XYZ file of C-alpha atoms in Angstrom:
579
model
C 21.268 85.760 34.188
C 19.564 86.118 30.787
C 21.264 88.230 28.156
C 19.309 91.496 28.216
C 19.524 95.008 29.582
C 17.406 97.936 30.677
C 17.567 99.588 27.268
C 15.389 96.823 25.808
C 18.080 95.429 23.519
C 16.840 92.554 21.381
C 17.398 89.336 23.319
C 16.041 85.790 23.491
C 15.204 84.637 27.024
C 14.264 81.093 28.065
C 11.762 79.778 30.598
C 9.272 76.901 30.718
C 6.456 76.831 28.186
C 3.324 76.254 30.261
C 0.348 77.384 28.163
C 0.374 77.053 24.377
C 0.219 79.914 21.917
C 2.103 82.970 20.758
C 1.633 86.147 22.795
C 2.733 89.595 21.631
C 2.371 92.856 23.536
C 3.760 95.348 26.006
C 4.979 94.424 29.468
C 2.964 95.349 32.548
C 5.136 94.621 35.557
C 3.226 93.472 38.645
C 5.169 93.773 41.885
C 3.754 92.765 45.236
C 3.285 95.563 47.758
C 5.582 95.651 50.766
C 4.181 93.424 53.521
C 6.916 94.040 56.088
C 5.983 94.923 59.664
C 7.566 95.275 63.085
C 6.585 92.302 65.296
C 5.174 93.264 68.661
C 3.586 91.510 71.610
C -0.196 91.362 71.770
C -1.346 93.789 74.449
C -4.830 92.274 74.613
C -5.025 88.622 73.575
C -8.799 88.608 73.039
C -8.646 91.764 70.932
C -5.788 90.293 68.885
C -7.737 87.053 68.325
C -10.739 89.129 67.240
C -8.529 91.176 64.864
C -7.154 87.993 63.340
C -10.609 86.439 63.007
C -11.908 89.588 61.330
C -9.045 89.455 58.814
C -9.784 85.777 58.119
C -13.447 86.505 57.527
C -12.566 89.367 55.207
C -10.098 87.173 53.325
C -12.600 84.307 52.960
C -15.333 86.632 51.745
C -13.054 88.312 49.184
C -11.632 84.958 48.049
C -15.062 83.444 47.444
C -16.016 86.533 45.428
C -12.865 86.057 43.333
C -13.750 82.377 42.898
C -17.132 83.372 41.471
C -15.439 85.720 38.995
C -12.924 83.041 38.072
C -15.737 80.543 37.535
C -17.109 82.795 34.786
C -13.782 83.471 33.086
C -11.885 80.188 33.500
C -14.350 77.544 34.654
C -15.674 75.847 37.753
C -12.707 73.571 38.407
C -10.291 76.528 38.238
C -12.492 78.457 40.670
C -12.176 75.547 43.085
C -8.455 76.328 43.385
C -9.424 79.545 45.176
C -12.194 77.835 47.111
C -9.492 75.420 48.271
C -7.670 78.336 49.883
C -10.665 78.946 52.119
C -10.812 75.250 53.025
C -7.091 75.162 53.757
C -7.411 78.158 56.053
C -10.194 76.380 57.930
C -7.981 73.342 58.556
C -8.233 72.717 62.333
C -4.498 72.230 62.793
C -3.571 75.455 61.015
C -6.261 77.452 62.824
C -5.351 76.066 66.262
C -1.623 76.645 65.769
C -2.165 80.295 64.825
C -4.571 80.873 67.719
C -2.169 79.201 70.191
C 0.603 81.567 69.156
C -1.655 84.601 69.582
C -2.734 83.310 73.004
C 0.955 83.000 73.948
C 1.389 86.718 73.254
C 2.343 86.990 69.575
C 0.640 89.594 67.400
C -1.677 88.259 64.676
C 0.861 89.003 61.915
C 3.648 87.050 63.622
C 1.392 84.107 64.517
C 0.054 83.875 60.958
C 3.482 84.176 59.384
C 5.215 81.642 61.633
C 2.585 78.944 61.068
C 2.279 79.592 57.331
C 6.060 79.610 56.936
C 6.202 76.235 58.704
C 3.787 74.760 56.123
C 5.601 76.493 53.265
C 8.894 74.971 54.416
C 7.386 71.471 54.644
C 5.721 71.645 51.240
C 8.702 73.324 49.541
C 11.114 70.618 50.716
C 9.303 67.961 48.660
C 10.688 67.063 45.261
C 7.453 67.044 43.292
C 5.423 69.838 41.759
C 2.120 68.793 43.300
C 3.370 69.193 46.860
C 5.344 72.331 45.980
C 2.102 73.880 44.750
C 0.701 73.597 48.268
C 3.515 75.926 49.348
C 2.376 78.482 46.771
C -1.191 78.203 48.023
C -0.147 78.780 51.640
C 1.967 81.764 50.595
C -1.032 83.236 48.747
C -3.165 82.782 51.873
C -0.504 84.303 54.124
C -0.020 87.368 51.935
C -3.761 87.871 51.520
C -4.420 87.953 55.265
C -1.287 89.999 55.967
C -2.515 92.638 53.507
C -5.776 92.903 55.445
C -4.043 93.025 58.838
C -1.612 95.697 57.620
C -4.168 97.654 55.612
C -2.222 97.288 52.342
C -3.799 97.281 48.872
C -3.746 94.231 46.600
C -2.189 94.437 43.140
C -4.986 95.248 40.663
C -4.627 93.941 37.108
C -8.264 94.224 36.102
C -7.624 97.519 34.248
C -4.735 96.225 32.128
C -5.160 97.514 28.537
C -5.473 95.275 25.447
C -2.189 93.749 24.287
C -0.753 93.463 27.799
C 1.865 90.878 28.737
C 1.787 90.400 32.506
C 5.185 89.947 34.129
C 5.347 88.988 37.803
C 7.477 86.990 40.199
C 4.599 84.605 40.822
C 1.102 84.554 39.374
C -1.120 83.569 42.283
C -4.666 82.227 41.933
C -5.988 85.291 43.763
C -4.241 87.552 41.260
C -5.606 85.574 38.305
C -9.191 86.252 39.337
C -8.745 89.897 38.288
C -7.582 89.115 34.747
C -9.673 90.321 31.813
C -8.498 87.608 29.425
C -9.413 89.545 26.288
C -6.792 92.149 27.242
C -3.962 89.825 28.313
C -1.770 88.678 25.422
C 0.569 86.625 27.577
C 1.878 85.835 31.050
C 5.516 85.592 32.184
C 6.564 84.595 35.696
C 9.823 83.954 37.548
C 8.506 80.810 39.247
C 6.136 77.933 38.521
C 6.051 74.740 36.501
C 3.775 73.105 33.943
C 1.687 71.631 36.757
C 1.522 74.727 38.967
C -1.702 76.626 39.491
C -0.260 79.461 37.401
C -0.005 77.085 34.447
C -3.399 75.479 35.072
C -5.139 78.853 35.222
C -3.284 80.231 32.181
C -4.339 77.198 30.137
C -7.929 77.481 31.341
C -7.970 81.145 30.288
C -6.243 80.167 27.007
C -3.510 82.746 27.560
C 0.031 81.871 26.357
C 2.370 81.603 29.334
C 6.064 81.165 30.044
C 6.999 80.361 33.649
C 10.273 80.085 35.555
C 11.948 82.809 33.494
C 14.915 83.669 35.678
C 15.018 87.298 36.891
C 11.958 88.166 34.794
C 10.945 91.154 36.956
C 14.467 92.593 36.741
C 15.139 91.940 33.059
C 11.761 93.017 31.666
C 10.366 96.496 32.207
C 7.063 98.313 31.906
C 6.353 99.134 28.280
C 8.890 96.667 26.797
C 7.641 95.021 23.617
C 7.927 91.236 23.981
C 6.903 88.063 22.192
C 6.467 84.814 24.083
C 6.066 81.259 22.839
C 4.023 79.235 25.337
C 5.214 75.943 23.838
C 8.980 76.456 23.583
C 9.237 78.725 26.640
C 11.066 81.381 24.624
C 10.596 85.103 25.270
C 11.876 87.607 22.706
C 12.614 91.044 24.125
C 12.433 94.103 21.837
C 11.789 92.113 18.610
C 12.803 93.673 15.295
C 10.314 94.000 12.365
C 11.390 90.711 10.783
C 10.885 88.831 14.048
C 7.495 90.469 14.556
C 6.426 89.306 11.088
C 7.747 85.783 11.729
C 5.919 85.389 15.039
C 2.745 86.937 13.651
C 2.764 84.193 11.005
C 3.409 81.559 13.701
C 0.529 82.908 15.761
C -1.794 82.691 12.776
C -0.671 79.105 12.055
C -1.214 78.140 15.708
C -4.766 79.541 15.724
C -5.518 77.763 12.435
C -4.216 74.473 13.863
C -6.248 74.956 17.029
C -9.393 75.480 14.993
C -8.627 72.395 12.875
C -8.395 70.200 15.982
C -12.048 70.901 16.736
C -12.904 68.736 13.711
C -11.712 65.729 15.745
C -14.250 66.230 18.532
C -16.673 63.308 18.635
C -14.599 61.181 16.268
C -13.378 57.698 17.022
C -9.638 57.450 17.608
C -8.283 55.391 14.731
C -5.405 55.114 12.288
C -5.812 56.198 8.678
C -6.716 52.634 7.695
C -9.268 52.152 10.468
C -7.350 50.465 13.321
C -9.266 51.665 16.392
C -7.394 52.514 19.596
C -8.462 54.062 22.877
C -7.519 57.639 23.781
C -7.708 58.477 27.473
C -6.547 61.288 29.750
C -4.177 61.545 32.725
C -5.567 63.349 35.764
C -4.376 64.226 39.258
C -7.634 65.223 40.967
C -11.363 64.634 40.502
C -11.559 68.221 39.232
C -9.300 67.296 36.305
C -11.866 64.739 35.148
C -14.018 67.588 33.852
C -11.146 68.713 31.613
C -10.920 65.136 30.308
C -14.642 65.186 29.477
C -14.413 68.655 27.900
C -11.560 67.509 25.647
C -13.477 64.429 24.439
C -11.369 61.849 26.255
C -12.541 58.234 25.926
C -11.659 57.440 29.522
C -9.113 58.050 32.255
C -5.875 56.179 31.646
C -4.130 57.390 34.800
C -5.682 58.869 37.920
C -2.861 59.712 40.327
C -4.222 59.337 43.860
C -1.404 61.115 45.722
C -3.376 64.390 45.848
C -5.755 62.885 48.425
C -2.835 62.271 50.744
C -0.854 65.443 49.976
C -3.676 67.943 50.280
C -4.131 67.500 54.020
C -2.317 67.046 57.301
C -3.578 63.530 58.105
C -4.415 60.329 56.257
C -7.618 60.548 54.213
C -10.359 58.254 55.460
C -11.720 55.392 53.404
C -14.926 57.408 52.976
C -13.062 60.465 51.649
C -11.236 58.306 49.122
C -14.416 56.478 48.136
C -16.210 59.767 47.413
C -13.312 61.003 45.245
C -13.108 57.803 43.180
C -16.888 57.574 42.893
C -17.051 61.174 41.659
C -14.661 60.459 38.784
C -16.427 57.202 37.884
C -19.771 58.991 37.667
C -18.309 61.875 35.649
C -16.899 59.441 33.079
C -20.313 57.726 32.665
C -19.155 54.148 32.208
C -15.902 54.891 30.392
C -12.775 53.171 31.781
C -11.127 54.873 34.765
C -7.668 53.512 35.599
C -6.720 54.512 39.149
C -3.122 54.144 40.264
C -2.724 53.132 43.878
C -0.708 55.336 46.218
C 2.672 56.211 44.732
C 4.691 58.081 47.344
C 8.386 58.233 48.031
C 10.953 59.159 45.408
C 9.928 62.633 44.268
C 6.650 62.605 46.234
C 6.751 63.057 49.996
C 3.946 63.196 52.559
C 5.397 64.849 55.669
C 2.905 63.519 58.223
C 3.765 59.883 57.391
C 7.226 60.436 58.864
C 9.101 58.432 56.235
C 12.844 58.265 56.762
C 15.051 60.277 54.428
C 16.820 58.016 51.950
C 20.031 58.568 50.024
C 18.380 57.403 46.820
C 14.596 57.644 47.258
C 13.872 56.775 43.619
C 15.289 53.319 44.303
C 14.001 53.106 47.834
C 10.938 52.537 49.991
C 8.184 53.846 47.734
C 5.017 53.050 45.784
C 3.931 49.377 46.019
C 6.823 48.633 48.391
C 5.448 51.129 50.915
C 1.861 49.966 50.400
C 2.629 46.289 50.988
C 4.393 47.176 54.266
C 1.679 49.605 55.387
C -1.313 47.409 54.625
C -3.436 49.468 57.038
C -3.171 52.386 54.607
C -3.313 50.213 51.496
C -6.387 48.241 52.520
C -8.268 51.471 53.147
C -7.490 52.609 49.610
C -8.285 49.244 48.020
C -11.619 49.030 49.881
C -12.506 52.527 48.673
C -11.621 51.545 45.105
C -13.679 48.357 45.277
C -16.687 50.220 46.655
C -16.389 52.930 43.988
C -16.252 50.273 41.263
C -20.015 49.817 41.729
C -20.457 53.251 40.089
C -18.399 52.840 36.918
C -15.654 50.983 35.084
C -12.904 51.495 37.655
C -9.661 49.606 37.118
C -6.793 49.382 39.600
C -3.163 49.899 38.584
C -0.111 49.059 40.715
C 2.993 51.300 40.360
C 6.699 50.403 40.465
C 6.253 46.640 40.164
C 9.539 44.762 39.828
C 8.489 41.226 40.855
C 5.578 38.883 40.222
C 5.302 38.386 43.998
C 4.281 42.035 44.443
C 1.355 41.684 42.066
C 0.305 38.432 43.734
C 0.337 40.090 47.155
C -1.936 42.859 45.890
C -4.258 40.249 44.376
C -4.380 38.429 47.707
C -5.315 41.635 49.549
C -8.036 42.348 46.988
C -9.423 38.827 47.368
C -9.563 39.255 51.153
C -11.318 42.623 50.870
C -13.799 41.269 48.326
C -14.780 38.576 50.823
C -15.274 41.168 53.557
C -17.405 43.420 51.332
C -19.481 40.458 50.213
C -20.105 39.467 53.827
C -21.161 43.043 54.561
C -23.449 43.154 51.473
C -21.499 46.124 50.076
C -21.790 46.312 46.267
C -18.633 46.265 44.099
C -17.475 44.951 40.733
C -16.235 41.448 41.474
C -14.493 41.345 38.074
C -12.581 44.601 38.620
C -9.401 44.647 36.539
C -5.966 44.790 38.150
C -3.085 46.049 36.016
C 0.570 46.963 36.241
C 2.201 50.301 35.560
C 5.190 49.150 33.550
C 7.865 51.650 34.538
C 10.893 49.613 35.602
C 13.416 47.652 33.542
C 12.643 44.648 35.763
C 8.965 44.724 34.802
C 9.909 44.988 31.127
C 12.265 42.016 31.356
C 9.616 39.838 33.053
C 6.717 41.318 31.060
C 5.852 37.855 29.740
C 5.491 36.573 33.317
C 3.542 39.597 34.557
C 1.209 39.376 31.548
C 0.029 35.976 32.826
C -1.020 37.568 36.134
C -2.226 41.065 35.145
C -5.369 42.209 33.354
C -3.607 45.055 31.538
C -0.345 46.970 31.211
C 0.165 50.738 31.119
C 3.652 51.955 30.285
C 4.930 54.840 32.398
C 7.595 56.196 30.061
C 8.795 58.929 32.426
C 10.214 56.541 35.024
C 10.911 53.753 32.527
C 13.190 56.136 30.650
C 15.109 57.354 33.696
C 15.521 53.862 35.139
C 16.537 52.320 31.811
C 19.052 55.069 31.096
C 20.176 55.421 34.747
C 19.579 59.150 34.332
C 17.686 61.215 36.898
C 15.162 63.188 34.867
C 15.660 66.180 37.176
C 19.452 66.287 36.797
C 20.563 68.759 34.118
C 24.012 67.128 33.913
C 22.559 63.890 32.533
C 19.568 65.363 30.699
C 21.116 64.305 27.361
C 20.578 60.671 28.396
C 16.942 61.103 29.394
C 15.133 60.496 26.107
C 12.405 58.097 25.057
C 13.980 58.134 21.572
C 16.914 56.121 22.844
C 17.077 52.639 21.257
C 17.214 51.036 24.727
C 13.956 52.677 25.783
C 12.224 51.919 22.480
C 13.153 48.243 22.812
C 11.762 48.195 26.352
C 8.477 49.656 25.111
C 8.250 47.234 22.184
C 8.905 44.229 24.437
C 6.210 45.256 26.928
C 3.589 45.720 24.181
C 4.570 42.454 22.480
C 4.289 40.463 25.714
C 0.869 41.979 26.411
C -0.356 41.107 22.910
C 0.959 37.545 23.194
C -0.954 37.120 26.469
C -4.124 38.709 25.092
C -4.201 41.670 27.500
C -4.415 45.389 26.729
C -1.219 47.421 26.465
C -1.485 51.144 27.079
C 0.828 54.055 27.767
C 0.317 56.846 30.299
C 3.721 58.536 30.151
C 4.486 61.752 28.269
C 5.628 59.799 25.212
C 2.026 58.789 24.452
C 1.327 62.329 23.216
C 4.542 62.715 21.216
C 3.585 62.962 17.509
C 7.066 61.822 16.487
C 6.740 58.616 18.489
C 3.129 57.795 17.610
C 3.900 55.873 14.367
C 6.215 53.582 16.344
C 3.538 52.999 18.991
C 1.024 52.185 16.249
C 3.460 49.699 14.736
C 4.225 48.084 18.097
C 0.484 47.545 18.615
C -0.230 49.933 21.508
C -3.980 49.861 22.172
C -4.436 52.745 24.594
C -2.870 56.214 24.692
C -3.346 58.265 27.855
C -2.297 61.909 27.632
C -2.970 65.238 29.347
C -6.549 66.430 28.729
C -5.337 69.320 26.577
C -3.382 66.895 24.325
C -6.306 64.570 23.543
C -7.422 66.110 20.235
C -3.873 66.680 18.968
C -3.047 63.037 19.730
C -6.195 61.849 17.941
C -5.137 63.847 14.899
C -1.583 62.461 15.021
C -2.854 58.861 15.173
C -5.210 59.494 12.226
C -2.272 60.649 10.086
C -0.769 57.132 9.861
C -1.837 53.769 8.493
C -0.567 50.612 10.166
C 1.400 49.705 7.045
C 3.100 53.107 6.900
C 3.890 52.941 10.605
C 5.383 49.457 10.222
C 7.669 50.624 7.411
C 8.960 53.531 9.505
C 9.348 51.363 12.611
C 11.405 48.804 10.715
C 13.803 51.546 9.702
C 13.921 53.305 13.078
C 14.428 50.154 15.141
C 17.569 49.341 13.182
C 19.218 52.640 14.102
C 21.886 52.489 16.833
C 21.741 55.956 18.395
C 19.225 58.349 19.913
C 20.338 61.105 17.532
C 19.762 58.957 14.439
C 16.347 57.856 15.738
C 15.252 61.430 16.378
C 16.563 62.596 13.006
C 14.685 59.839 11.186
C 11.413 60.446 13.067
C 11.695 64.189 12.464
C 12.257 63.675 8.744
C 9.087 61.560 8.540
C 6.962 63.773 10.810
C 3.435 64.549 9.661
C 1.269 67.541 10.499
C-alpha cells in the first residue's frame, strides 16, 4: 500500500508512466455506479430476448455517438477502439451464446454477464498486454449493456472543471469519449499498462497519465492537490510550495522540448556528420500505421501480426490477413514495411488454438517453431504477405530463429507459394526480402551463418536481453539482471551488427533499446542502419541520433565496451548523455 493517508499528507506514490508530460491539478474521483442485481428466471423468453436486443441497440447507438466525439478529440484510429466494441458485440459466437442462455431461462443480465465473464477469464489468463486488453474491452461492453438493462446512469466526466486530475480504477474507452481534454490536467488509474487502451487514448489526447497506481481510488480523494509525471510514473500527493515550483519548471522544460522536436519533422535521419540511417516505427495493428505516418516515420520496422489472431474467436482467413497487410503497405506509400510472421506462445496465447500449457513457454513451442509445425496456418499468412507485397515494399521477418534450418524451411515454403501464385497469375514481389528477428543468443552466435541466408537482420532487444541474461523480464526478483546496458547484451548486439555488415546486409533494431538516447551513440558506433521505435518516439530518436558524430560515438563506444559491469556502463553513458 502506498505511503499516504486521508489527510492528504505529502507523499510520493508510484505507478506506470503511460503518457508523457507533467500534470498538476485537483483530484476528481470517478467511481463506477453499482451494477449489482438479483438474478431471476426469465418469465417470457421472447420478451427477455427483445429486452436484451433493445439494450444492445441502445448500447451500439450510444457507442457510435461516443466514437464520433472521440474522432474529433483524439483521432480516427482512437475512435475505432470504440467502434471495435460494437463489432465485438456483433460477433456471432458471443451473440449466440447469450441468446442461448436467455432461451434456457436466464434473465438478460445473467446471460450477458456469464458469457462476458467467460471471455474476460480467457483473455485475462494470457500473459501479454494485447490479449489482456481484450478483457478490458469485454468488461466495458458488459458494464455498458448492464447499465441500460438496469436503468443506471453512466459516470459523466464531461463537466470536469479546468485543472482536473481524473482518478479512477480503470479508464475505459467509453469513459474517455466524454473527456474535455482542455480541462483534464492528468489521468491516474489503478489498472492498465503502457499498451492498454487507457494509455493509447491518453497519449492521443496528449494528457499526462500514470496507470497501475495501486489503491489509487482509496489513497487519493476528491479535491486533493496532486502532481503526476507521465514518464516516471510518479504521483506526488499534497505537494509543498517548493515541489510545486520544481514541477512547474519541469513542465515548462517538457513543453519546450516537445516544441523543439517539431523542428525535426521532414528532416532526414542522420548523425551530426551526415551518416544517414533509417528511422522506422513499431506497430501492432493497421490503425497504428497512421500514428507512424503522423510522426514522420520513414517506414515500419516491426508490424506484429498477432492482433489478427487475438482479436477474434477463430483463425483469420487469408483474405482478412491480405487486406490488413495491404492497408499498411498502401498507407506507407512505398516505404519499407517489415512484417513479423505469427509470434504466439510464450507471453502471447490464442485460446482457440488449444495449445498445451507448458512449464516454460518462453523456451517452448512458439513463434517459428509453431509455424513450421502448423504449415496450414503459416502458408495462409505467407500467401497473404506475398499477395500484399504487390502494393508496397513489404518485407517478411521470422521471429525466434535459433537454427539456419528454420530459415531455410521458411524459404522453401515461400518458394513453393511463389510458384503457386505464379501459376494462378496472382501478382506479388518475386524479390520480397526475408529477414531474421535476432532475439536469441543462438542467433547471435551463428549470426555470420544466418547473414549468408537472410536479406536483413532486426535485433529484438527485449527477448535478446532476457534470454542472454536468463532473466524473465516480468519477474521482479530478477529485474536487476534485465538490462540492455549489461556488457553481455552489448556484445551480442555488436556481434550481430558486425556480422550483418560483413555480409553486406542491413542491420536494424526493433526492440525498446533502439529509442534509448543513452544507447544510441553505441548503436551508431556499431554501425546500426535502421532504428525502429514506437511512433511517439520517432522525433526524439531522430534528435538523439543527430546529436552525435560517428567519430564521437566511436570514442565513447571504445570506452564503454571495455567496462566490465552494467553499473559502470550505465554510469559512463549517463555522464556522456546529450540533450
